[in-house]
């Protein structure tokens, strides 16, 4: 069977859930027995989001192979339950960097390098790479941004060319748009959708399906209008109402007949019936009233919750497994330094300190870690959250008042967290951290080994600094247990407190491997302990 391609474009505005739609559709196709692959194309010039501010871009999602990618890849992995690789995300920056490097190398023999064909060819090559490396039956490709953006033009042109090269019968374009609601007249408007489709058609692409996102119910006549003006079959206009439970989207897509319509048009047959009952059960469970457990997330980018997307999802997955509703209370760590926000921390049944970089708000996070240790509040530290737990312990228990990470204080006398040796000579910021999957050996009879129930795990990393082993025995004597180590024993991967219900922290990012139906053990451990505390 020829590889089939589903291309997702966005119209009207961004953030309408194109990524979730692609992820959900990917799941329904996987459920039909197809091998699916997913790819996100980001038309911005940055080489990857690794160096971008989470305020602008949201979370950086890390893959097994260490690729620093767009947060949509998190949706793909969580919904479809697959492990993606570097080929599943690329940016205009990567494409240009490659072409310019070849040009400097003289590979073009004096030719003029142009957007068409050089840039578009490289885009096509990279899209083709996914099909080649994964041998997928269906490749879902999402183009970031909105149709009409100058920077997305070469990407759309490349997709148009692919359609001609692999044959129209093997390509299906899905345009995801937004229907604005006019309060004064109480009506949904289709005009922006019409305009975005007109923009698509002006570059030679006619969508095969329009998914119309809306905050208000979409009536049949609205769909008729979209079908008529946008030249799409009526059955291919799919209204998609905003829903409060993210994991319901696959069910809504299934109910709307989207996967069946698409596979019929692509001329492929499913090998099995989709089994969506577990998802229905999951959504029913989410909706069921449950006792609430409060989790304070003490972070730096709390204004933009997308910055902690995977952490938030991992908390929800674990909460669901424990039959509780997790209320995530966002705390700005810099506020704690100014004596604000403490009521939230004090009212929490559990505290999470997520990953982060740079010194702003660090002392506030250390204060929160101290509070968790002293008041025995369940605590989960993620990467930076482990480093700060160690700094707090050094200051508060070992009385090394100056203890710090050399990331925040170069001259500290007690560098309990220090730059990893192989990071010392690195000057470039992009893609140079310790990234991706590394093994971690769990020490027996620890909380970590108990929650995992395993001896060895592989987890995803993204850091430059590490626990300084010069302090190891001092920490151990005072009640810190290093319950996860790299196989050579040289790198602390998990630390936990002996005399505490659950103060566990990892140098890696467990949140990237949590799935709705396979919650991550470290988060489950936190939620279990928080539930016990909440019942007190
Ligand atoms: N800034 C710390 C480091 O580089 C922590 C990184 C993180 O939390 N992802 O080691």
XYZ file of C-alpha atoms and ligand atoms in Angstrom:
546
model
C 0.000 0.000 0.000
C 1.266 3.481 -0.889
C 1.881 5.713 2.117
C -1.070 7.981 2.767
C -0.567 11.553 3.933
C -2.881 13.670 6.037
C -1.864 17.315 5.968
C -3.212 19.648 8.657
C -3.312 23.373 8.068
C -4.693 26.081 10.328
C -6.958 28.941 9.425
C -8.208 32.190 11.020
C -6.232 32.088 14.267
C -3.616 29.908 15.912
C -4.199 27.887 19.099
C -7.406 26.291 17.840
C -6.207 22.822 18.736
C -4.728 21.623 15.468
C -2.197 19.541 17.389
C -4.819 17.888 19.565
C -6.987 17.237 16.509
C -4.091 15.583 14.672
C -3.177 13.556 17.766
C -6.765 12.427 18.302
C -7.210 11.477 14.672
C -3.906 9.605 14.789
C -5.270 7.560 17.673
C -8.492 6.660 15.850
C -6.455 5.511 12.853
C -4.059 3.486 15.000
C -7.141 1.903 16.548
C -8.178 0.791 13.066
C -4.974 -1.161 12.690
C -2.967 1.361 10.668
C 0.624 2.120 11.462
C 0.654 5.878 11.975
C 3.461 8.410 12.122
C 3.161 12.075 13.028
C 5.185 15.131 12.169
C 5.018 18.810 13.049
C 6.494 21.422 10.739
C 7.315 24.717 12.435
C 7.807 27.572 10.002
C 9.755 29.836 12.396
C 13.474 30.490 11.875
C 14.730 29.160 15.228
C 16.530 25.866 14.746
C 14.466 24.312 17.543
C 12.410 25.575 20.483
C 15.210 24.654 22.912
C 16.469 28.213 23.134
C 13.049 29.891 22.955
C 11.326 31.444 25.932
C 8.554 29.231 27.311
C 6.489 32.440 27.433
C 6.548 32.570 23.661
C 6.548 28.944 22.816
C 5.265 26.966 25.769
C 7.023 23.871 26.979
C 9.970 22.294 25.184
C 9.073 18.663 24.735
C 12.030 16.271 24.812
C 12.082 12.984 22.892
C 14.001 9.747 23.530
C 16.750 10.753 21.112
C 17.168 14.117 22.812
C 15.376 16.236 20.224
C 13.972 19.414 21.783
C 10.609 19.779 20.111
C 7.284 21.533 19.968
C 4.744 20.756 22.664
C 2.366 19.287 20.083
C 4.639 16.253 20.028
C 3.577 15.730 23.613
C -0.052 15.560 22.465
C 0.879 13.070 19.760
C 2.758 10.825 22.158
C 0.103 10.987 24.871
C -2.890 10.349 22.633
C -1.390 7.793 20.275
C 0.915 6.278 22.902
C 3.923 6.205 20.591
C 7.557 7.210 20.982
C 8.588 9.746 18.382
C 12.028 10.649 17.117
C 13.847 13.688 15.801
C 12.387 13.342 12.294
C 8.941 14.163 13.671
C 9.604 17.870 14.116
C 11.547 20.372 12.052
C 11.650 24.118 11.639
C 12.370 26.557 8.824
C 15.599 27.299 10.719
C 16.776 23.698 10.329
C 15.904 23.685 6.656
C 17.734 26.950 5.970
C 20.740 25.933 8.079
C 21.118 22.764 6.039
C 20.806 24.516 2.679
C 23.188 27.314 3.643
C 25.752 24.830 4.907
C 25.617 22.974 1.586
C 25.898 26.232 -0.296
C 29.021 27.209 1.683
C 30.433 23.790 0.987
C 30.053 24.428 -2.714
C 27.536 21.648 -3.254
C 25.405 23.713 -5.615
C 28.232 24.329 -8.094
C 27.542 28.020 -8.457
C 23.774 27.717 -8.813
C 21.426 30.319 -7.380
C 19.752 29.019 -4.233
C 16.040 29.785 -4.092
C 13.019 29.090 -1.951
C 11.602 27.060 -4.809
C 13.099 24.539 -5.451
C 15.873 24.363 -2.847
C 13.991 25.122 0.339
C 10.858 23.300 -0.778
C 12.892 20.260 -1.847
C 14.506 20.070 1.571
C 11.061 20.315 3.206
C 9.808 17.515 0.977
C 12.850 15.392 1.775
C 12.200 15.771 5.492
C 8.519 14.924 5.179
C 9.464 11.864 3.128
C 11.955 10.841 5.799
C 9.151 10.143 8.265
C 7.451 7.728 5.912
C 10.793 6.090 5.172
C 12.056 5.709 8.726
C 8.763 4.643 10.273
C 7.284 2.632 7.398
C 3.939 4.035 8.466
C 0.730 3.435 6.525
C -0.510 6.918 7.314
C 1.665 9.951 7.998
C -0.055 12.879 9.703
C 1.733 16.160 9.067
C 0.768 19.334 10.902
C 1.937 22.718 9.657
C 2.379 25.202 12.496
C 0.977 28.718 12.277
C -1.907 29.962 10.211
C -2.486 30.018 6.461
C -1.519 33.458 5.240
C 1.633 33.722 7.342
C 4.530 34.673 5.093
C 6.846 32.126 6.666
C 4.517 29.171 6.152
C 4.310 29.627 2.370
C 7.281 27.407 1.413
C 5.873 24.686 3.652
C 2.436 24.784 2.029
C 4.010 24.891 -1.405
C 6.059 21.792 -0.519
C 2.921 19.952 0.597
C 1.180 20.938 -2.621
C 4.065 19.474 -4.585
C 4.051 16.286 -2.521
C 0.388 15.841 -3.410
C 1.287 15.859 -7.090
C 4.306 13.635 -6.645
C 2.759 10.885 -4.526
C -0.611 11.134 -6.269
C -3.728 12.986 -5.241
C -5.376 9.765 -4.140
C -2.769 9.440 -1.405
C -3.120 12.898 0.112
C -5.859 14.434 2.222
C -5.833 18.059 3.393
C -7.585 18.950 6.649
C -8.037 22.624 7.382
C -8.748 23.470 11.019
C -10.441 26.842 11.463
C -12.208 28.943 14.046
C -15.747 30.312 13.953
C -15.937 33.590 15.862
C -19.128 34.363 17.779
C -20.639 37.823 17.563
C -22.264 38.550 20.894
C -24.492 41.408 19.697
C -26.241 39.331 17.049
C -25.665 35.993 18.736
C -24.293 34.299 15.651
C -21.302 32.345 14.507
C -19.437 33.750 11.544
C -18.032 31.705 8.675
C -16.418 34.553 6.751
C -12.926 34.209 8.291
C -13.042 30.496 7.404
C -14.030 31.379 3.842
C -11.128 33.816 3.612
C -8.605 31.342 4.945
C -9.781 28.703 2.479
C -9.531 31.292 -0.308
C -5.945 31.953 0.811
C -5.194 28.228 0.689
C -6.724 27.867 -2.749
C -4.708 30.795 -4.050
C -1.606 28.673 -3.478
C -3.133 25.655 -5.125
C -4.500 23.724 -2.172
C -8.189 22.888 -1.792
C -8.905 21.341 1.568
C -10.661 17.985 1.565
C -12.099 18.559 5.016
C -12.759 21.536 7.249
C -12.820 21.107 10.989
C -14.584 24.174 12.333
C -13.724 24.848 15.954
C -16.150 26.872 17.976
C -17.088 27.815 21.504
C -20.790 27.642 20.590
C -22.915 24.903 18.995
C -22.642 24.916 15.221
C -25.942 24.437 13.415
C -26.452 22.539 10.156
C -26.970 25.688 8.117
C -23.567 26.992 9.170
C -21.990 23.743 7.956
C -23.944 23.995 4.697
C -22.653 27.498 4.195
C -19.057 26.465 4.809
C -19.461 23.530 2.422
C -20.892 25.761 -0.289
C -18.447 28.656 -0.025
C -15.372 26.555 0.611
C -16.099 23.861 -1.968
C -15.958 20.980 0.480
C -18.396 18.071 0.683
C -21.038 18.566 3.334
C -20.012 15.459 5.246
C -16.493 16.864 5.295
C -17.449 19.954 7.277
C -16.969 18.891 10.864
C -17.994 21.182 13.688
C -15.837 20.713 16.754
C -17.130 22.331 19.876
C -14.664 23.325 22.575
C -14.747 20.574 25.177
C -13.627 20.647 28.767
C -11.925 17.258 28.664
C -9.022 17.091 26.245
C -9.160 13.316 26.036
C -12.708 13.453 24.737
C -11.547 14.799 21.368
C -10.836 11.311 19.916
C -14.380 10.270 20.876
C -15.868 13.392 19.271
C -13.860 12.828 16.116
C -14.983 9.221 16.031
C -18.612 10.197 16.599
C -18.444 12.745 13.798
C -17.321 9.971 11.450
C -14.046 11.706 10.611
C -11.721 8.663 10.410
C -14.249 6.612 8.416
C -14.746 9.420 5.924
C -10.994 9.901 5.497
C -10.077 6.256 5.002
C -12.873 5.838 2.500
C -11.579 8.811 0.509
C -8.037 7.467 0.689
C -9.240 4.064 -0.425
C -7.834 2.124 2.525
C -9.509 -0.435 4.734
C -9.128 -0.811 8.448
C -7.973 -4.178 9.705
C -9.836 -3.968 12.982
C -12.660 -2.176 14.701
C -11.582 0.765 16.806
C -11.762 0.014 20.510
C -12.657 3.360 22.050
C -14.198 2.009 25.261
C -11.088 2.645 27.370
C -11.175 6.289 26.256
C -14.861 6.571 27.033
C -14.149 5.121 30.463
C -11.286 7.556 30.938
C -13.495 10.534 30.043
C -16.324 9.244 32.274
C -13.817 8.971 35.094
C -12.586 12.496 34.504
C -16.171 13.782 34.683
C -17.105 11.797 37.794
C -17.125 13.917 40.940
C -14.140 13.009 43.066
C -12.467 14.284 46.198
C -10.048 17.089 45.389
C -6.352 17.059 46.094
C -4.536 20.365 45.860
C -1.166 20.409 44.163
C 0.831 23.630 44.284
C 2.985 24.029 41.213
C 5.682 26.498 42.115
C 7.123 27.781 38.875
C 8.417 30.711 36.946
C 6.237 30.745 33.848
C 2.918 30.249 35.593
C 1.135 32.970 33.593
C 1.373 30.721 30.560
C 0.287 27.283 31.647
C 1.391 25.797 28.315
C 4.909 26.184 29.684
C 4.146 23.253 32.002
C 1.862 21.297 29.687
C 3.344 17.831 30.278
C 3.638 18.361 34.038
C -0.021 19.362 34.189
C -1.081 16.341 32.144
C 1.103 13.983 34.197
C -0.550 15.256 37.391
C -3.981 14.667 35.884
C -3.087 11.141 34.759
C -1.781 10.212 38.198
C -4.756 11.826 39.963
C -7.169 9.862 37.825
C -5.408 6.630 38.711
C -5.894 7.486 42.386
C -9.557 8.391 42.048
C -9.020 12.030 42.933
C -9.353 15.335 41.160
C -6.105 17.269 41.118
C -6.579 20.967 41.508
C -3.343 22.497 40.309
C -2.681 25.753 42.109
C -0.172 27.854 40.249
C 2.305 29.739 42.388
C 4.756 32.270 41.090
C 7.989 31.484 42.902
C 9.095 35.126 42.834
C 5.913 35.952 44.804
C 6.994 33.684 47.638
C 10.152 35.786 47.971
C 7.895 38.820 48.503
C 5.782 37.038 51.088
C 2.940 36.524 48.661
C 1.246 33.305 47.562
C 2.078 31.410 50.760
C -1.575 30.715 51.477
C -1.634 28.550 48.355
C 1.472 26.611 49.361
C 0.153 26.200 52.893
C -3.181 24.935 51.640
C -1.631 22.384 49.294
C -1.577 18.613 49.791
C 1.427 18.311 47.522
C 4.079 20.545 45.986
C 5.781 20.283 42.615
C 8.835 22.238 41.585
C 9.225 21.779 37.843
C 12.225 22.321 35.579
C 13.637 25.731 34.841
C 16.619 27.865 33.969
C 18.099 31.122 35.230
C 18.097 32.711 38.642
C 14.768 34.581 38.733
C 12.509 33.119 41.392
C 15.040 30.514 42.525
C 15.020 31.567 46.184
C 11.210 31.346 46.240
C 11.389 27.772 45.007
C 13.987 26.933 47.634
C 11.631 28.381 50.276
C 8.845 26.145 48.988
C 11.167 23.115 49.156
C 12.027 24.046 52.742
C 8.358 24.284 53.604
C 7.741 20.844 52.061
C 10.619 19.301 54.026
C 9.835 20.882 57.352
C 6.061 20.448 57.223
C 6.354 17.021 55.600
C 4.249 17.977 52.594
C 4.539 15.502 49.701
C 6.978 16.953 47.183
C 8.023 16.062 43.676
C 10.993 17.844 42.147
C 11.575 17.714 38.418
C 15.115 18.400 37.234
C 15.652 21.898 38.655
C 13.235 20.783 41.391
C 15.736 18.088 42.403
C 18.657 20.474 42.340
C 16.803 22.959 44.554
C 15.729 20.239 46.969
C 19.441 19.423 47.393
C 20.406 23.081 47.809
C 17.715 23.562 50.438
C 18.856 20.420 52.269
C 22.442 21.627 52.249
C 21.457 24.991 53.640
C 18.807 23.857 56.098
C 20.153 20.520 57.348
C 23.897 20.546 56.673
C 24.094 24.220 57.576
C 26.025 25.082 54.465
C 24.403 28.490 54.301
C 26.076 29.467 51.081
C 25.041 26.271 49.272
C 23.956 26.860 45.718
C 24.183 25.742 42.132
C 26.984 27.319 40.138
C 24.244 28.143 37.628
C 23.016 30.820 40.049
C 26.138 31.661 42.031
C 29.482 31.133 40.344
C 31.463 31.872 43.470
C 29.524 29.782 45.999
C 31.696 28.060 48.601
C 29.350 25.077 48.613
C 28.581 24.169 45.000
C 26.317 21.230 45.791
C 25.007 21.488 42.225
C 27.667 22.041 39.623
C 28.188 21.980 35.889
C 28.627 18.475 34.495
C 32.204 17.893 33.426
C 31.425 17.401 29.771
C 29.489 20.685 29.774
C 32.455 22.836 30.766
C 33.845 23.510 27.330
C 30.478 24.118 25.670
C 29.692 27.681 24.612
C 26.715 27.234 22.257
C 23.352 27.206 23.983
C 21.297 25.296 21.409
C 21.021 21.515 21.652
C 24.065 21.138 23.881
C 22.586 19.946 27.184
C 22.495 16.354 28.386
C 19.445 15.468 26.366
C 17.186 12.484 25.927
C 16.928 8.982 27.266
C 19.500 7.750 29.802
C 19.305 4.744 32.089
C 18.834 5.053 35.823
C 19.429 2.209 38.270
C 17.066 2.224 41.236
C 18.425 1.472 44.667
C 16.482 -1.239 46.512
C 14.272 -0.416 49.493
C 13.698 3.169 48.514
C 10.518 5.082 47.761
C 11.612 5.408 44.148
C 12.085 1.675 43.649
C 8.782 1.032 45.424
C 6.753 3.336 43.150
C 8.435 2.062 40.001
C 8.530 -1.600 41.036
C 11.554 -1.944 38.751
C 15.330 -2.126 39.060
C 16.256 -0.006 36.095
C 14.409 2.646 34.093
C 15.116 4.893 31.116
C 14.024 8.477 31.389
C 14.294 11.688 29.382
C 16.738 14.388 30.415
C 17.418 18.026 29.686
C 20.033 19.610 31.916
C 23.565 20.966 32.197
C 24.084 20.811 35.944
C 24.241 17.834 38.281
C 24.559 16.889 41.918
C 28.154 17.358 43.075
C 29.363 13.974 44.354
C 31.864 15.627 46.680
C 28.897 16.199 49.007
C 27.310 12.796 48.621
C 28.288 11.104 51.874
C 27.524 14.235 53.879
C 24.020 14.295 52.420
C 23.523 10.585 52.991
C 24.582 10.757 56.607
C 22.063 13.532 57.187
C 19.087 11.613 55.742
C 19.093 12.093 51.993
C 18.947 8.921 49.924
C 20.216 8.827 46.373
C 17.721 6.292 45.161
C 18.462 6.472 41.449
C 21.937 6.573 39.922
C 23.397 6.298 36.442
C 24.627 2.702 35.855
C 28.252 3.754 36.485
C 27.102 5.237 39.784
C 28.546 8.626 38.930
C 25.403 10.665 38.366
C 22.574 11.249 40.798
C 19.307 10.631 38.970
C 16.853 10.467 41.878
C 17.110 11.858 45.393
C 14.657 11.364 48.229
C 14.364 12.163 51.910
C 14.434 9.373 54.458
C 12.199 10.831 57.145
C 9.453 12.234 55.018
C 6.217 10.803 53.607
C 7.265 11.578 50.027
C 9.975 14.025 49.127
C 11.282 12.592 45.903
C 12.950 14.368 43.019
C 14.537 13.387 39.758
C 17.240 14.897 37.601
C 15.242 13.737 34.592
C 11.785 14.773 33.430
C 9.306 11.979 34.197
C 6.433 14.105 32.871
C 7.397 13.350 29.268
C 6.641 9.648 29.630
C 3.301 9.885 31.413
C 0.283 8.696 29.439
C -3.421 9.097 30.225
C -3.766 5.379 30.857
C -0.205 4.776 32.035
C 0.474 7.419 34.657
C 4.087 7.918 35.609
C 5.109 6.157 38.854
C 6.818 9.215 40.373
C 3.640 11.275 39.884
C 1.502 8.417 41.176
C 3.709 8.376 44.274
C 3.129 12.089 44.785
C -0.632 11.841 44.326
C -0.885 8.852 46.666
C 0.957 10.735 49.372
C -1.023 13.921 48.694
C -4.262 11.965 48.940
C -3.242 10.617 52.342
C -2.389 14.117 53.468
C -5.650 15.521 52.086
C -7.625 13.005 54.151
C -5.993 14.005 57.390
N 18.893 24.678 34.866
C 19.134 23.346 35.334
C 20.211 22.631 34.535
O 20.547 23.049 33.454
C 17.857 22.548 35.333
C 17.334 22.271 33.975
C 15.912 21.819 33.954
O 15.181 21.952 34.933
N 15.458 21.308 32.834
O 20.733 21.645 34.964
